[in-house]
Short mmCIF file of C-alpha atoms in Angstrom, two decimals:
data_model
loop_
_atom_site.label_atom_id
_atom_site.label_comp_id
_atom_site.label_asym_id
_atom_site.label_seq_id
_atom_site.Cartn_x
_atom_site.Cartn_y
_atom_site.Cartn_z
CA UNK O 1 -42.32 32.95 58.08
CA UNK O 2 -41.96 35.53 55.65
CA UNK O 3 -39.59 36.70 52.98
CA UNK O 4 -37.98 40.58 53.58
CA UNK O 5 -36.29 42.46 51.74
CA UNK O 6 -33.03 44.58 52.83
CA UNK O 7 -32.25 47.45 50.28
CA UNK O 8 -29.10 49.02 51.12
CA UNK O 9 -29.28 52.68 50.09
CA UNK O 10 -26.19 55.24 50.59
CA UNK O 11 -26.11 58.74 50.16
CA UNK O 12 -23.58 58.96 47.44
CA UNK O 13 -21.53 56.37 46.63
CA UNK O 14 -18.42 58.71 46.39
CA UNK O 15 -18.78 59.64 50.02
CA UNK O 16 -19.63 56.42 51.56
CA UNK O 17 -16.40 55.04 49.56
CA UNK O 18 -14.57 58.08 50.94
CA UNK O 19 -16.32 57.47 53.96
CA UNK O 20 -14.83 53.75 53.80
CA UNK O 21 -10.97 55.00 53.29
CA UNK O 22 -10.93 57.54 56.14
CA UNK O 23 -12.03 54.94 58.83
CA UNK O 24 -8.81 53.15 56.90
CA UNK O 25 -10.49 50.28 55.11
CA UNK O 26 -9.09 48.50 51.88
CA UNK O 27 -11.23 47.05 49.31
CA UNK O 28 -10.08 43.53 50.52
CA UNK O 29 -11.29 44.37 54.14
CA UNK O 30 -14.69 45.52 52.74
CA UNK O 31 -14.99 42.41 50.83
CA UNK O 32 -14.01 40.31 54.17
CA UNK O 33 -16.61 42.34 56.31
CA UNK O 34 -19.61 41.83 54.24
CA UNK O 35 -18.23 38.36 53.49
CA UNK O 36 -18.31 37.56 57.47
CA UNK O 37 -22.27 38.74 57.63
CA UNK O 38 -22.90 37.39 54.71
CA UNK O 39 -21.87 33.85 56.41
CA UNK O 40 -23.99 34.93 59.08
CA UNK O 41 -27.00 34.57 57.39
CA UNK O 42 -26.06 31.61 54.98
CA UNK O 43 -24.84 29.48 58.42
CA UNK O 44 -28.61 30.94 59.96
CA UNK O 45 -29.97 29.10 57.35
CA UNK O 46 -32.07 32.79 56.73
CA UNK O 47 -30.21 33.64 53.31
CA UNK O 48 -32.54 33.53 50.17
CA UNK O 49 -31.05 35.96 47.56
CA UNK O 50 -28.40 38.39 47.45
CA UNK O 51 -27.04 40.53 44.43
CA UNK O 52 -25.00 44.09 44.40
CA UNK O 53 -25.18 46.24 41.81
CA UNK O 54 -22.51 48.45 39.42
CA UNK O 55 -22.55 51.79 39.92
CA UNK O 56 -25.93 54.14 39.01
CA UNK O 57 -23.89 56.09 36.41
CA UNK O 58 -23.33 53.43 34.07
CA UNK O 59 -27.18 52.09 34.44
CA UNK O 60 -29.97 53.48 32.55
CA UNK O 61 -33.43 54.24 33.43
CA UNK O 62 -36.39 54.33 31.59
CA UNK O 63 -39.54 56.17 31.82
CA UNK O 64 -43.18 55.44 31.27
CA UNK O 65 -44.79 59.52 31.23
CA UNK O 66 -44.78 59.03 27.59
CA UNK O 67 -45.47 56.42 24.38
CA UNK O 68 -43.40 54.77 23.59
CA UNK O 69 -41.41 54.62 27.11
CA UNK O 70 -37.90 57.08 26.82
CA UNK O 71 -35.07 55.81 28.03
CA UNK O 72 -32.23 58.05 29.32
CA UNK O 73 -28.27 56.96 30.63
CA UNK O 74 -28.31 56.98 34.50
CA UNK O 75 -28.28 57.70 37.60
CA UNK O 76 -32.09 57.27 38.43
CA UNK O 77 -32.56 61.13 39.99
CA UNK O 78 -30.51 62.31 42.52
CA UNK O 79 -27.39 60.40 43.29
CA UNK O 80 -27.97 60.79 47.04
CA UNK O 81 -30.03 57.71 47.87
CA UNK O 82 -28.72 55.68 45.16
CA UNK O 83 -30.19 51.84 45.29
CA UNK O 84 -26.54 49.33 45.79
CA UNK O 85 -28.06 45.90 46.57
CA UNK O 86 -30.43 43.90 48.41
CA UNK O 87 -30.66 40.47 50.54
CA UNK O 88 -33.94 38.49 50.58
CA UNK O 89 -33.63 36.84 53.62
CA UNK O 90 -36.83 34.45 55.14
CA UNK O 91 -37.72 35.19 58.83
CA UNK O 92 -40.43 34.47 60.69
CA UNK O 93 -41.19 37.84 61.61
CA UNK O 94 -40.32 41.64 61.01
CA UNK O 95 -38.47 41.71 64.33
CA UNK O 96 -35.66 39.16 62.76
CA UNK O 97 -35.50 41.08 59.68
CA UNK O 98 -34.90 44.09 61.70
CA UNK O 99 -32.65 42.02 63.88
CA UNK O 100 -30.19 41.20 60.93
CA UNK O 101 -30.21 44.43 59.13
CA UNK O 102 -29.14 45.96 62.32
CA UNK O 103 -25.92 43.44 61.41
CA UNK O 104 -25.17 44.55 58.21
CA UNK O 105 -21.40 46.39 58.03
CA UNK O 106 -22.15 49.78 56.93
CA UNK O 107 -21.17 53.26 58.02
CA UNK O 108 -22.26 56.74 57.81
CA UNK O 109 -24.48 57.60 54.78
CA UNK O 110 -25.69 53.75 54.47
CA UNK O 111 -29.15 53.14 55.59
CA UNK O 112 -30.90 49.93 54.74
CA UNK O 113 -34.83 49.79 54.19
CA UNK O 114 -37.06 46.21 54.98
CA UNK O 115 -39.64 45.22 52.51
CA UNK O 116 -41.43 42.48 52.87
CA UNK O 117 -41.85 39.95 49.80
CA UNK O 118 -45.59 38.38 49.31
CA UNK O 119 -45.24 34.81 48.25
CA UNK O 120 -47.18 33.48 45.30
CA UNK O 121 -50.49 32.23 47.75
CA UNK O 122 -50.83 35.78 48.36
CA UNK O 123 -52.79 35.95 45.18
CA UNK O 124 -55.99 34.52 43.79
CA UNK O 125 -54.61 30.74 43.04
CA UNK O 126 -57.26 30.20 40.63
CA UNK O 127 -56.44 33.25 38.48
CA UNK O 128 -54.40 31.57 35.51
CA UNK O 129 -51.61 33.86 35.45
CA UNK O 130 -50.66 33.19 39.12
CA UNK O 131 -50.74 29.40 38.24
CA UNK O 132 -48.33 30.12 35.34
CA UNK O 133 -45.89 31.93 37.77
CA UNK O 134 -45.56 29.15 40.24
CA UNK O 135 -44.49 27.19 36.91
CA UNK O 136 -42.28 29.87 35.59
CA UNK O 137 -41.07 30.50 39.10
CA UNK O 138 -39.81 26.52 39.43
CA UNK O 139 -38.77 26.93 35.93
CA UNK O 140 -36.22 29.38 36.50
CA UNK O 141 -35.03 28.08 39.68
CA UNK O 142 -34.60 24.73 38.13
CA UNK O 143 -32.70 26.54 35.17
CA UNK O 144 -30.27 28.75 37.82
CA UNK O 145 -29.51 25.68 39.39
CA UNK O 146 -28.34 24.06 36.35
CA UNK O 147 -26.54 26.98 36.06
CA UNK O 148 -24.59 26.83 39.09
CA UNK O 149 -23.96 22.97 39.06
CA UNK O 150 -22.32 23.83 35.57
CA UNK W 1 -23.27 37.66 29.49
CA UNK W 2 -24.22 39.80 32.48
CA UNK W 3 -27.25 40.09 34.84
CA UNK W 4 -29.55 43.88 34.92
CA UNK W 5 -32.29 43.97 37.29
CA UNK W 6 -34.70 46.04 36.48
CA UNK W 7 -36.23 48.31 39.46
CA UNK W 8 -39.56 49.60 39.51
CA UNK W 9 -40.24 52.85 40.82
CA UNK W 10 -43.44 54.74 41.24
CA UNK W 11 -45.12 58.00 41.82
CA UNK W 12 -47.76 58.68 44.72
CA UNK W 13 -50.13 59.21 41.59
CA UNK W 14 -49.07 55.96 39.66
CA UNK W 15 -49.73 53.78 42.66
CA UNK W 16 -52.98 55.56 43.04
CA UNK W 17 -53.67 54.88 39.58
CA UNK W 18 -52.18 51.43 40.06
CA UNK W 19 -54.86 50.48 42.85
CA UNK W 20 -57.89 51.69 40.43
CA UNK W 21 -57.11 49.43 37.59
CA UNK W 22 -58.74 46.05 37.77
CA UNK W 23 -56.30 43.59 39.63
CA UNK W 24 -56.96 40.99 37.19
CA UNK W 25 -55.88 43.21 34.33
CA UNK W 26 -52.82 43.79 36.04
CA UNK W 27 -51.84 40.01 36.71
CA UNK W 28 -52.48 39.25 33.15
CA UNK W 29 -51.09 42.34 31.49
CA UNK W 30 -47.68 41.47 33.84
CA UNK W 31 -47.92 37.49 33.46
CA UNK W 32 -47.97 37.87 29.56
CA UNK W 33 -44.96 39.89 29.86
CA UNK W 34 -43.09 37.73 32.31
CA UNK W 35 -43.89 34.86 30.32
CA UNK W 36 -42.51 36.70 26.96
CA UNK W 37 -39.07 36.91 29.29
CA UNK W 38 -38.96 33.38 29.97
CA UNK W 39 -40.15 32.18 26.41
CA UNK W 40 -36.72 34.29 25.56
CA UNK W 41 -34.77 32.68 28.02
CA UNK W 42 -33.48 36.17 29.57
CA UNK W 43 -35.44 35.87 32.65
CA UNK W 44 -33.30 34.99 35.97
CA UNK W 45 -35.71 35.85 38.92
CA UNK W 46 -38.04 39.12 40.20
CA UNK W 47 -40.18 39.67 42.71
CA UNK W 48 -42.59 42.66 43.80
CA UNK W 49 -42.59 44.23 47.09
CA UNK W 50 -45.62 43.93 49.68
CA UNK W 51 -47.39 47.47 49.91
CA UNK W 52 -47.60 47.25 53.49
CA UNK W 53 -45.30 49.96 55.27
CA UNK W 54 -41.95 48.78 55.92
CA UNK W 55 -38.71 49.96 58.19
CA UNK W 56 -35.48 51.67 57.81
CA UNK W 57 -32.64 51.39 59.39
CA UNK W 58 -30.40 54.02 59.63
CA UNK W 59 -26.20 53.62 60.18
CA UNK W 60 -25.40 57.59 60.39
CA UNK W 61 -25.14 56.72 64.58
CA UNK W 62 -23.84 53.46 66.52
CA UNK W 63 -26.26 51.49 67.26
CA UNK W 64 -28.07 52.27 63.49
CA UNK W 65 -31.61 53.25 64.20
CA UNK W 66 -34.45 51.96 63.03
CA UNK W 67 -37.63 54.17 62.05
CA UNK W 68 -41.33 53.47 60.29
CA UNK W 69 -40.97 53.45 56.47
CA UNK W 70 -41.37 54.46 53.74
CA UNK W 71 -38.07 55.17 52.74
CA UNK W 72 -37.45 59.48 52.19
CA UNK W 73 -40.31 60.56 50.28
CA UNK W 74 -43.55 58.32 49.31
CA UNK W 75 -42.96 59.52 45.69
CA UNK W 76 -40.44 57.00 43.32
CA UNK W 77 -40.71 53.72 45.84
CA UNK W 78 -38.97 50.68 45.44
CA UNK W 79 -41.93 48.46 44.19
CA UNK W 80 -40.52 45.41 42.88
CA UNK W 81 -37.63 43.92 40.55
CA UNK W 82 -36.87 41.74 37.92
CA UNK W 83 -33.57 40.15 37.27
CA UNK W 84 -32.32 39.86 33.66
CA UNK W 85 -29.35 37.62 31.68
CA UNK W 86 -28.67 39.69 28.43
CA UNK W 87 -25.23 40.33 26.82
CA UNK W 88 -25.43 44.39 26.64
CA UNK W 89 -27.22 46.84 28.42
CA UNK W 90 -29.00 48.03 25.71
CA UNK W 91 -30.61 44.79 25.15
CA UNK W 92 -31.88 45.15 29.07
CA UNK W 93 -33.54 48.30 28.48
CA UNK W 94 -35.28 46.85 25.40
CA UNK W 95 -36.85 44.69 27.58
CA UNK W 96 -37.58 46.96 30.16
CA UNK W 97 -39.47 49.30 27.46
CA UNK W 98 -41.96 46.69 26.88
CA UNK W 99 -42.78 46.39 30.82
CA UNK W 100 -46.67 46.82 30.92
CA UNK W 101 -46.41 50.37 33.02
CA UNK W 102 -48.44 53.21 33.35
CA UNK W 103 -46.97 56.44 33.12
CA UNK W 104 -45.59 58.11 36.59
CA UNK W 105 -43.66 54.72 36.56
CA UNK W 106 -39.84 54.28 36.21
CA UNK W 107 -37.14 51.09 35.87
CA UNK W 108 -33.71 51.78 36.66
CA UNK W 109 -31.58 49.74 35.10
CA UNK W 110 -28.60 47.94 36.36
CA UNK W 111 -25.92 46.14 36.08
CA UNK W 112 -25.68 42.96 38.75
CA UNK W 113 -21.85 42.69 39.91
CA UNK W 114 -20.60 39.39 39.31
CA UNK W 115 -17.42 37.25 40.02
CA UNK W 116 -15.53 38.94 37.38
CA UNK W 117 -15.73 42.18 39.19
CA UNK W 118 -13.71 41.00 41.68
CA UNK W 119 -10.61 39.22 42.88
CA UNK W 120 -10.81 35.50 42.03
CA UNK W 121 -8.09 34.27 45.18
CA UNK W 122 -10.03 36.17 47.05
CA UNK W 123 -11.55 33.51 49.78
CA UNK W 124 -14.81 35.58 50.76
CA UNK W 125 -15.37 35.48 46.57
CA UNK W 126 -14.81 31.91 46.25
CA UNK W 127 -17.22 31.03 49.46
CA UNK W 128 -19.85 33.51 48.16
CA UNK W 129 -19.49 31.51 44.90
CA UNK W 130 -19.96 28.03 46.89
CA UNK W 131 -22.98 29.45 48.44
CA UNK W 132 -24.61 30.30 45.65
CA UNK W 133 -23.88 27.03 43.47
CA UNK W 134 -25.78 26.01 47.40
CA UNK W 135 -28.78 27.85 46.16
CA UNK W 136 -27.71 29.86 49.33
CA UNK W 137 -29.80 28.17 51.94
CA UNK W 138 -31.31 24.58 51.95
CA UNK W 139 -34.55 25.65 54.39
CA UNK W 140 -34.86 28.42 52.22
CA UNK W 141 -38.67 28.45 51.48
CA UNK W 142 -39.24 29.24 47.45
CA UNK W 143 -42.63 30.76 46.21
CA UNK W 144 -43.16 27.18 44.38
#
């Protein structure tokens, strides 16, 4: 088993949205689309994470060429390629990850890139650090969860 | 209240740079700093990316099609995230300055949609809601 990553890139988000009202889609149908492969992968029992993110020009980025760090309003570079979102999903293999990002509802201008995650036991487990972020790592899950049950 | 994540992005150069400095530096230089997050109580989840080439998948035809990574050019990767609960950007990005990077390194910063960005009767909404208050999958391996 391991943990991948699905970025969803698009070219520009203006012309994947415009992209989105030509083929005659409503922001309600968009939400029901991704909601339906979303399902997909929560019912597959696969699902680990999932977030979307506001668009690039209200974000920020900030840069590391010089001390102390600069930071400047966004988009990060060009706004072709802009980063939208990302499922973690955990598969035993590369093939399923490929498998379910063939799935995901996207057009033209969309294309999704599959990262895999290392897990914690990738690293040195006597290196005190590591130890500390399988504690942190329970720590915050326990704390989300809280979260969640309200 | 509202999630950032934080994106780390790299140069060619940095990662070279990256895979000169002594790992152990590294791990503690980035555990003191995730620890700092969690002391403040801002830190919701992050994880890095394996080096090891990945795919894309491409939806410009039907079927998509899927190629050999990296994504477009090797310089400004996506190497790994961290997920944020502050009440203004600004307060994400002060955060993000004190990331132990070298320079040729970036984070993008951004805003994580939430509930309130969209319609509440919606029903896909309210199930995503339900599975996340799930924890989204109960076989769902975590790192710990």
């Amino acid at each position: 088993m391991g943990i991948y990553m699905l970025i969803m890139r698009t070219v520009d988000e203006a012309a994947a949205q415009q992209a989105m009202a030509d083929a005659g889609l409503d922001f309600d149908k968009m939400i029901e689309t991704m909601g339906r492969f979303n399902e997909e992968l929560f019912d597959a029992g696969v699902l680990v994470a999932m977030e979307g993110l506001e668009e690039a020009a209200l974000g920020a980025v900030v840069d590391y060429s010089s001390t102390p760090p600069v930071v400047t309003d966004g988009p990060y570079g060009e706004t072709k390629e802009l980063f939208n979102g990302y499922w973690q999903i955990d598969v035993p293999t590369k093939e399923a990850a490929i498998e379910w990002a063939l799935k995901v509802p996207a057009g033209p201008g969309v294309k999704t890139e599959i990262r895999r995650v290392p897990t914690i036991d990738e690293f040195p487990s006597d290196n005190p650090w590591i130890q500390r972020e399988i504690e942190m790592r329970t720590e915050m899950l326990r704390s989300q969860l809280q979260k969640a049950e309200g | 209240m509202s999630k950032f994540m934080l994106i780390m992005r790299g140069t060619d150069a940095a990662k070279d740079a990256f895979e000169q400095t002594d790992f152990t530096e590294v791990i503690a230089a980035m555990g003191a700093y995730n620890e700092s997050m969690l002391k403040a109580g801002v830190m919701v989840g992050g994880d890095g990316l394996a080096l090891e080439p990945g795919l894309v998948v491409d939806f410009d035809q039907t079927p998509p099609v899927v190629t050999d990574g990296p994504y477009g050019e090797t310089k400004e990767l996506f190497n790994g995230f961290w997920v944020l609960e502050v009440p203004t950007i600004e307060e994400a990005a002060e955060w993000a300055k004190r990331a132990p990077l070298p320079p040729g390194n970036k984070l993008e910063v951004r805003r994580i949609t939430g509930p309130e960005d969209f319609p509440a009767d919606n029903e896909w909404i309210q199930k995503e809601k339900e599975w996340q208050e799930h924890g989204y999958s109960e076989s769902s391996a975590t790192d710990a």
